[in-house]
mmCIF file of C-alpha atoms in Angstrom:
data_model
loop_
_atom_site.group_PDB
_atom_site.id
_atom_site.type_symbol
_atom_site.label_atom_id
_atom_site.label_comp_id
_atom_site.label_asym_id
_atom_site.label_seq_id
_atom_site.Cartn_x
_atom_site.Cartn_y
_atom_site.Cartn_z
ATOM 1 C CA MET X 82 115.120 96.577 78.379
ATOM 2 C CA VAL X 83 113.458 95.244 75.263
ATOM 3 C CA GLU X 84 111.409 93.015 77.554
ATOM 4 C CA LEU X 85 110.170 96.067 79.485
ATOM 5 C CA MET X 86 109.126 97.880 76.330
ATOM 6 C CA GLU X 87 107.407 94.792 74.944
ATOM 7 C CA THR X 88 105.563 94.260 78.229
ATOM 8 C CA ALA X 89 104.414 97.894 78.234
ATOM 9 C CA GLU X 90 103.193 97.558 74.647
ATOM 10 C CA GLN X 91 101.326 94.331 75.414
ATOM 11 C CA ALA X 92 99.753 95.934 78.484
ATOM 12 C CA ARG X 93 98.619 98.940 76.414
ATOM 13 C CA HIS X 94 96.982 96.658 73.864
ATOM 14 C CA TRP X 95 95.390 94.516 76.562
ATOM 15 C CA ASP X 96 94.046 97.590 78.353
ATOM 16 C CA SER X 97 92.653 99.033 75.114
ATOM 17 C CA ARG X 98 90.924 95.798 74.281
ATOM 18 C CA TYR X 99 89.661 94.636 77.681
ATOM 19 C CA GLY X 100 90.049 97.584 80.053
ATOM 20 C CA GLY X 101 92.293 97.847 83.075
ATOM 21 C CA GLY X 102 90.171 95.904 85.512
ATOM 22 C CA ASN X 103 91.398 92.472 84.509
ATOM 23 C CA TRP X 104 93.849 90.061 86.062
ATOM 24 C CA ARG X 105 96.480 90.531 83.378
ATOM 25 C CA SER X 106 96.677 94.294 83.777
ATOM 26 C CA SER X 107 96.827 93.982 87.548
ATOM 27 C CA GLN X 108 100.048 92.000 87.163
ATOM 28 C CA LEU X 109 101.863 95.187 86.132
ATOM 29 C CA THR X 110 102.565 96.074 89.754
ATOM 30 C CA VAL X 111 104.162 92.696 90.341
ATOM 31 C CA TYR X 112 106.158 93.029 87.124
ATOM 32 C CA LEU X 113 107.375 96.490 88.110
ATOM 33 C CA LYS X 114 108.507 95.269 91.518
ATOM 34 C CA GLU X 115 110.103 91.994 90.456
ATOM 35 C CA ARG X 116 111.474 92.716 86.978
ATOM 36 C CA ALA X 117 111.817 96.444 86.378
ATOM 37 C CA ALA X 118 112.839 97.860 89.772
ATOM 38 C CA PRO X 119 115.936 95.667 90.187
ATOM 39 C CA LEU X 120 117.256 96.967 86.845
ATOM 40 C CA LEU X 121 117.170 100.536 88.139
ATOM 41 C CA HIS X 122 120.003 99.749 90.550
ATOM 42 C CA GLY X 123 122.461 98.887 87.776
ATOM 43 C CA THR X 124 125.099 101.005 86.091
ATOM 44 C CA TYR X 125 124.439 101.981 82.479
ATOM 45 C CA SER X 126 125.512 104.439 79.834
ATOM 46 C CA ASP X 127 123.465 107.631 79.760
ATOM 47 C CA ALA X 128 121.507 106.526 76.675
ATOM 48 C CA VAL X 129 120.704 103.075 78.069
ATOM 49 C CA GLY X 130 119.784 104.533 81.457
ATOM 50 C CA ARG X 131 117.390 107.008 79.871
ATOM 51 C CA ARG X 132 115.692 104.259 77.859
ATOM 52 C CA LEU X 133 115.401 102.140 80.997
ATOM 53 C CA PHE X 134 113.803 104.983 82.962
ATOM 54 C CA THR X 135 111.420 105.706 80.073
ATOM 55 C CA ALA X 136 110.369 102.050 79.880
ATOM 56 C CA THR X 137 109.829 101.928 83.639
ATOM 57 C CA ALA X 138 107.861 105.189 83.495
ATOM 58 C CA GLN X 139 105.592 103.709 80.850
ATOM 59 C CA LEU X 140 104.985 100.606 82.949
ATOM 60 C CA ALA X 141 104.273 102.686 86.060
ATOM 61 C CA ARG X 142 101.843 104.904 84.141
ATOM 62 C CA LEU X 143 100.031 101.811 82.885
ATOM 63 C CA ALA X 144 99.913 100.381 86.407
ATOM 64 C CA GLY X 145 98.448 103.693 87.555
ATOM 65 C CA TRP X 146 95.858 103.629 84.813
ATOM 66 C CA THR X 147 94.915 100.069 85.771
ATOM 67 C CA ALA X 148 94.542 101.026 89.426
ATOM 68 C CA PHE X 149 92.484 104.043 88.359
ATOM 69 C CA ASP X 150 90.203 101.763 86.285
ATOM 70 C CA ASN X 151 89.765 99.551 89.342
ATOM 71 C CA GLY X 152 88.827 102.494 91.552
ATOM 72 C CA ASP X 153 92.018 102.200 93.617
ATOM 73 C CA HIS X 154 92.828 105.896 93.464
ATOM 74 C CA ALA X 155 95.525 105.960 96.144
ATOM 75 C CA ASN X 156 97.479 103.235 94.363
ATOM 76 C CA ALA X 157 96.924 104.963 91.013
ATOM 77 C CA GLN X 158 98.350 108.172 92.423
ATOM 78 C CA ARG X 159 101.426 106.347 93.764
ATOM 79 C CA HIS X 160 102.067 104.783 90.349
ATOM 80 C CA TYR X 161 101.546 108.084 88.528
ATOM 81 C CA ILE X 162 103.991 109.848 90.836
ATOM 82 C CA GLN X 163 106.524 107.083 90.251
ATOM 83 C CA ALA X 164 105.972 107.359 86.489
ATOM 84 C CA LEU X 165 106.534 111.103 86.693
ATOM 85 C CA ARG X 166 109.777 110.585 88.630
ATOM 86 C CA GLN X 167 110.992 107.994 86.141
ATOM 87 C CA ALA X 168 110.135 110.252 83.190
ATOM 88 C CA ARG X 169 112.092 113.036 84.854
ATOM 89 C CA ALA X 170 115.084 110.743 85.407
ATOM 90 C CA ALA X 171 114.888 109.799 81.719
ATOM 91 C CA GLY X 172 114.663 113.426 80.669
ATOM 92 C CA ASP X 173 111.493 112.466 78.790
ATOM 93 C CA VAL X 174 109.586 115.743 79.018
ATOM 94 C CA PRO X 175 106.723 114.801 76.658
ATOM 95 C CA PHE X 176 106.023 111.580 78.524
ATOM 96 C CA GLY X 177 106.108 113.445 81.831
ATOM 97 C CA GLY X 178 103.482 115.773 80.377
ATOM 98 C CA TYR X 179 101.386 112.773 79.399
ATOM 99 C CA VAL X 180 101.582 111.421 82.952
ATOM 100 C CA LEU X 181 100.485 114.826 84.280
ATOM 101 C CA ILE X 182 97.462 114.693 81.959
ATOM 102 C CA CYS X 183 96.553 111.249 83.330
ATOM 103 C CA MET X 184 96.864 112.644 86.842
ATOM 104 C CA ALA X 185 94.729 115.641 85.880
ATOM 105 C CA LEU X 186 91.983 113.349 84.610
ATOM 106 C CA GLN X 187 92.022 111.421 87.878
ATOM 107 C CA CYS X 188 91.827 114.675 89.869
ATOM 108 C CA SER X 189 89.009 116.023 87.738
ATOM 109 C CA LEU X 190 86.908 112.880 88.019
ATOM 110 C CA GLY X 191 87.539 112.904 91.769
ATOM 111 C CA GLY X 192 86.168 116.429 92.059
ATOM 112 C CA PHE X 193 89.532 118.167 92.536
ATOM 113 C CA HIS X 194 89.063 120.494 89.576
ATOM 114 C CA ASP X 195 91.532 123.198 90.618
ATOM 115 C CA ASP X 196 94.292 120.599 90.980
ATOM 116 C CA ALA X 197 93.336 119.102 87.620
ATOM 117 C CA ILE X 198 93.599 122.503 85.946
ATOM 118 C CA ASP X 199 97.003 123.125 87.539
ATOM 119 C CA MET X 200 98.284 119.760 86.301
ATOM 120 C CA ALA X 201 96.912 120.254 82.798
ATOM 121 C CA ASP X 202 98.396 123.762 82.655
ATOM 122 C CA SER X 203 101.782 122.345 83.690
ATOM 123 C CA ALA X 204 101.592 119.503 81.198
ATOM 124 C CA TYR X 205 100.574 121.441 78.109
ATOM 125 C CA PRO X 206 103.819 123.292 77.304
ATOM 126 C CA ARG X 207 105.956 120.277 78.219
ATOM 127 C CA ARG X 208 103.925 117.868 76.107
ATOM 128 C CA ARG X 209 104.741 119.846 72.973
ATOM 129 C CA ARG X 210 108.531 119.890 73.391
ATOM 130 C CA PRO X 211 110.874 117.212 72.077
ATOM 131 C CA SER X 212 112.442 114.868 74.650
ATOM 132 C CA HIS X 213 115.871 116.464 74.262
ATOM 133 C CA SER X 214 114.666 119.869 75.435
ATOM 134 C CA ALA X 215 117.119 121.934 77.469
ATOM 135 C CA ASP X 216 114.591 122.342 80.292
ATOM 136 C CA ALA X 217 113.934 118.618 80.764
ATOM 137 C CA GLY X 218 114.790 119.008 84.446
ATOM 138 C CA LEU X 219 111.657 121.079 85.018
ATOM 139 C CA LEU X 220 109.408 118.019 85.203
#
């Protein structure tokens, strides 16, 4: 799991420095499929499972952002939806709100302004709550 978090952190730094349209960032999809996804089929304590889902959600969100940067909007949407599902499984309400904001930006730039507003409206109250909120299942 430490490897997943470190990879997500490296990908964030790489994206900030060079943008998402580079070969290194595009490897996130491969990493998710080959390294992260197999871990999701294991059996873990609740705390470890939540951290694993959060790490996978972060990687999927980054893969979505990379696809978005590359103009591959369908793939970006698939990654964002997966990130949202993983955040929900982790009970990570604030991160789920962050993913919704990323999705709202994509919708807005694509001309789907009503959808973007709906996503942003949904994300705002969730983004402000701590991860251990009682309504974490509402993601």
